[in-house]
């Protein structure tokens, strides 16, 4: 009975220890002077503190980078430059909120 020969793989493997992800590119809308003014207004209104319940993260003197987050995301029809549609969030709470909203969007 003849034996089957195995073929060597046609694709090489990627060494993830040395491979670098593609550089992140900011949405051009986020670089406009209007958006920067909106961000500044949202963070000032929040007193440069994370607005998530129970969070004590503080921007500026506290050294934490805060995100001016759209409460209703732009992708979901939220007003992009309305300060009432903004909240200040620390990186942890911003990531949690973004993941939660993305999961809702994917479930539709």
PDB file of C-alpha atoms in Angstrom:
ATOM      1  CA  UNK A   1       0.000   0.000   0.000  1.00  0.00           C
ATOM      2  CA  UNK A   2       1.363   3.444  -0.950  1.00  0.00           C
ATOM      3  CA  UNK A   3       2.020   6.084   1.688  1.00  0.00           C
ATOM      4  CA  UNK A   4       0.702   9.613   1.358  1.00  0.00           C
ATOM      5  CA  UNK A   5       3.368  12.236   1.320  1.00  0.00           C
ATOM      6  CA  UNK A   6       2.749  15.447   3.255  1.00  0.00           C
ATOM      7  CA  UNK A   7       3.337  18.744   1.602  1.00  0.00           C
ATOM      8  CA  UNK A   8       5.207  21.544   3.258  1.00  0.00           C
ATOM      9  CA  UNK A   9       3.043  24.547   4.119  1.00  0.00           C
ATOM     10  CA  UNK A  10       2.737  27.154   1.384  1.00  0.00           C
ATOM     11  CA  UNK A  11       2.395  30.069   3.790  1.00  0.00           C
ATOM     12  CA  UNK A  12       5.022  31.045   6.266  1.00  0.00           C
ATOM     13  CA  UNK A  13       4.192  31.812   9.863  1.00  0.00           C
ATOM     14  CA  UNK A  14       4.131  35.270  11.330  1.00  0.00           C
ATOM     15  CA  UNK A  15       6.272  35.878  14.367  1.00  0.00           C
ATOM     16  CA  UNK A  16       3.909  38.013  16.467  1.00  0.00           C
ATOM     17  CA  UNK A  17       6.734  38.982  18.802  1.00  0.00           C
ATOM     18  CA  UNK A  18       8.351  41.075  16.088  1.00  0.00           C
ATOM     19  CA  UNK A  19       5.432  41.958  13.798  1.00  0.00           C
ATOM     20  CA  UNK A  20       4.153  45.492  14.318  1.00  0.00           C
ATOM     21  CA  UNK A  21       0.518  46.469  13.788  1.00  0.00           C
ATOM     22  CA  UNK A  22      -0.290  49.116  11.221  1.00  0.00           C
ATOM     23  CA  UNK A  23      -0.092  52.647  12.637  1.00  0.00           C
ATOM     24  CA  UNK A  24      -3.352  54.023  13.962  1.00  0.00           C
ATOM     25  CA  UNK A  25      -4.796  56.835  11.870  1.00  0.00           C
ATOM     26  CA  UNK A  26      -7.067  59.402  13.517  1.00  0.00           C
ATOM     27  CA  UNK A  27     -10.433  60.167  11.967  1.00  0.00           C
ATOM     28  CA  UNK A  28      -9.996  63.497  10.142  1.00  0.00           C
ATOM     29  CA  UNK A  29     -13.157  64.830  11.818  1.00  0.00           C
ATOM     30  CA  UNK A  30     -11.449  64.499  15.216  1.00  0.00           C
ATOM     31  CA  UNK A  31      -8.609  66.775  14.106  1.00  0.00           C
ATOM     32  CA  UNK A  32     -10.760  69.792  13.227  1.00  0.00           C
ATOM     33  CA  UNK A  33     -10.663  72.982  15.335  1.00  0.00           C
ATOM     34  CA  UNK A  34     -14.402  72.571  15.991  1.00  0.00           C
ATOM     35  CA  UNK A  35     -13.930  69.115  17.479  1.00  0.00           C
ATOM     36  CA  UNK A  36     -10.976  70.274  19.577  1.00  0.00           C
ATOM     37  CA  UNK A  37     -13.111  73.123  20.976  1.00  0.00           C
ATOM     38  CA  UNK A  38     -15.934  70.636  21.704  1.00  0.00           C
ATOM     39  CA  UNK A  39     -13.503  68.350  23.530  1.00  0.00           C
ATOM     40  CA  UNK A  40     -12.136  71.208  25.609  1.00  0.00           C
ATOM     41  CA  UNK A  41     -15.658  72.330  26.561  1.00  0.00           C
ATOM     42  CA  UNK A  42     -16.743  68.801  27.566  1.00  0.00           C
ATOM     43  CA  UNK A  43     -13.649  68.266  29.730  1.00  0.00           C
ATOM     44  CA  UNK A  44     -13.912  71.698  31.379  1.00  0.00           C
ATOM     45  CA  UNK A  45     -17.581  71.122  32.177  1.00  0.00           C
ATOM     46  CA  UNK A  46     -16.633  67.823  33.847  1.00  0.00           C
ATOM     47  CA  UNK A  47     -13.991  69.565  35.942  1.00  0.00           C
ATOM     48  CA  UNK A  48     -11.327  67.416  34.276  1.00  0.00           C
ATOM     49  CA  UNK A  49     -12.639  64.330  36.144  1.00  0.00           C
ATOM     50  CA  UNK A  50     -13.951  61.024  34.835  1.00  0.00           C
ATOM     51  CA  UNK A  51     -17.745  61.106  34.937  1.00  0.00           C
ATOM     52  CA  UNK A  52     -18.220  57.343  35.383  1.00  0.00           C
ATOM     53  CA  UNK A  53     -19.975  56.641  38.687  1.00  0.00           C
ATOM     54  CA  UNK A  54     -17.476  55.967  41.467  1.00  0.00           C
ATOM     55  CA  UNK A  55     -14.379  56.766  39.405  1.00  0.00           C
ATOM     56  CA  UNK A  56     -11.818  59.098  40.945  1.00  0.00           C
ATOM     57  CA  UNK A  57      -9.566  59.524  37.877  1.00  0.00           C
ATOM     58  CA  UNK A  58      -8.554  63.137  37.379  1.00  0.00           C
ATOM     59  CA  UNK A  59      -7.062  64.719  34.286  1.00  0.00           C
ATOM     60  CA  UNK A  60      -4.697  67.692  34.161  1.00  0.00           C
ATOM     61  CA  UNK A  61      -2.981  67.658  37.567  1.00  0.00           C
ATOM     62  CA  UNK A  62      -3.972  64.035  38.179  1.00  0.00           C
ATOM     63  CA  UNK A  63      -2.042  63.014  35.102  1.00  0.00           C
ATOM     64  CA  UNK A  64      -4.761  60.777  33.616  1.00  0.00           C
ATOM     65  CA  UNK A  65      -5.579  61.291  29.940  1.00  0.00           C
ATOM     66  CA  UNK A  66      -9.305  61.851  29.672  1.00  0.00           C
ATOM     67  CA  UNK A  67     -11.441  61.167  26.627  1.00  0.00           C
ATOM     68  CA  UNK A  68     -14.268  63.455  25.563  1.00  0.00           C
ATOM     69  CA  UNK A  69     -16.717  60.697  24.747  1.00  0.00           C
ATOM     70  CA  UNK A  70     -19.901  61.021  22.714  1.00  0.00           C
ATOM     71  CA  UNK A  71     -22.750  59.716  24.896  1.00  0.00           C
ATOM     72  CA  UNK A  72     -24.675  58.729  21.762  1.00  0.00           C
ATOM     73  CA  UNK A  73     -21.891  57.734  19.406  1.00  0.00           C
ATOM     74  CA  UNK A  74     -21.534  59.612  16.124  1.00  0.00           C
ATOM     75  CA  UNK A  75     -21.948  56.346  14.273  1.00  0.00           C
ATOM     76  CA  UNK A  76     -25.322  55.868  15.971  1.00  0.00           C
ATOM     77  CA  UNK A  77     -26.603  59.325  15.048  1.00  0.00           C
ATOM     78  CA  UNK A  78     -25.293  61.329  18.016  1.00  0.00           C
ATOM     79  CA  UNK A  79     -24.667  65.035  17.548  1.00  0.00           C
ATOM     80  CA  UNK A  80     -20.941  65.348  16.851  1.00  0.00           C
ATOM     81  CA  UNK A  81     -20.421  68.857  18.262  1.00  0.00           C
ATOM     82  CA  UNK A  82     -23.195  69.215  20.867  1.00  0.00           C
ATOM     83  CA  UNK A  83     -21.621  69.554  24.337  1.00  0.00           C
ATOM     84  CA  UNK A  84     -24.741  67.945  25.834  1.00  0.00           C
ATOM     85  CA  UNK A  85     -23.757  64.783  23.939  1.00  0.00           C
ATOM     86  CA  UNK A  86     -20.351  64.636  25.608  1.00  0.00           C
ATOM     87  CA  UNK A  87     -18.883  63.212  28.789  1.00  0.00           C
ATOM     88  CA  UNK A  88     -15.367  62.928  30.164  1.00  0.00           C
ATOM     89  CA  UNK A  89     -14.156  59.365  30.675  1.00  0.00           C
ATOM     90  CA  UNK A  90     -10.870  57.830  31.798  1.00  0.00           C
ATOM     91  CA  UNK A  91      -9.305  55.231  29.455  1.00  0.00           C
ATOM     92  CA  UNK A  92     -10.760  52.271  31.386  1.00  0.00           C
ATOM     93  CA  UNK A  93     -14.340  53.549  31.350  1.00  0.00           C
ATOM     94  CA  UNK A  94     -14.056  54.804  27.771  1.00  0.00           C
ATOM     95  CA  UNK A  95     -12.944  51.347  26.589  1.00  0.00           C
ATOM     96  CA  UNK A  96     -15.767  49.661  28.532  1.00  0.00           C
ATOM     97  CA  UNK A  97     -18.412  52.037  27.165  1.00  0.00           C
ATOM     98  CA  UNK A  98     -17.110  51.757  23.601  1.00  0.00           C
ATOM     99  CA  UNK A  99     -17.095  47.932  23.762  1.00  0.00           C
ATOM    100  CA  UNK A 100     -20.623  47.901  25.205  1.00  0.00           C
ATOM    101  CA  UNK A 101     -21.933  50.206  22.451  1.00  0.00           C
ATOM    102  CA  UNK A 102     -20.140  48.213  19.739  1.00  0.00           C
ATOM    103  CA  UNK A 103     -21.697  44.976  21.053  1.00  0.00           C
ATOM    104  CA  UNK A 104     -25.170  46.589  20.936  1.00  0.00           C
ATOM    105  CA  UNK A 105     -24.541  47.734  17.373  1.00  0.00           C
ATOM    106  CA  UNK A 106     -23.377  44.256  16.286  1.00  0.00           C
ATOM    107  CA  UNK A 107     -26.488  42.638  17.806  1.00  0.00           C
ATOM    108  CA  UNK A 108     -28.842  44.690  15.604  1.00  0.00           C
TER     109      UNK A 108
END
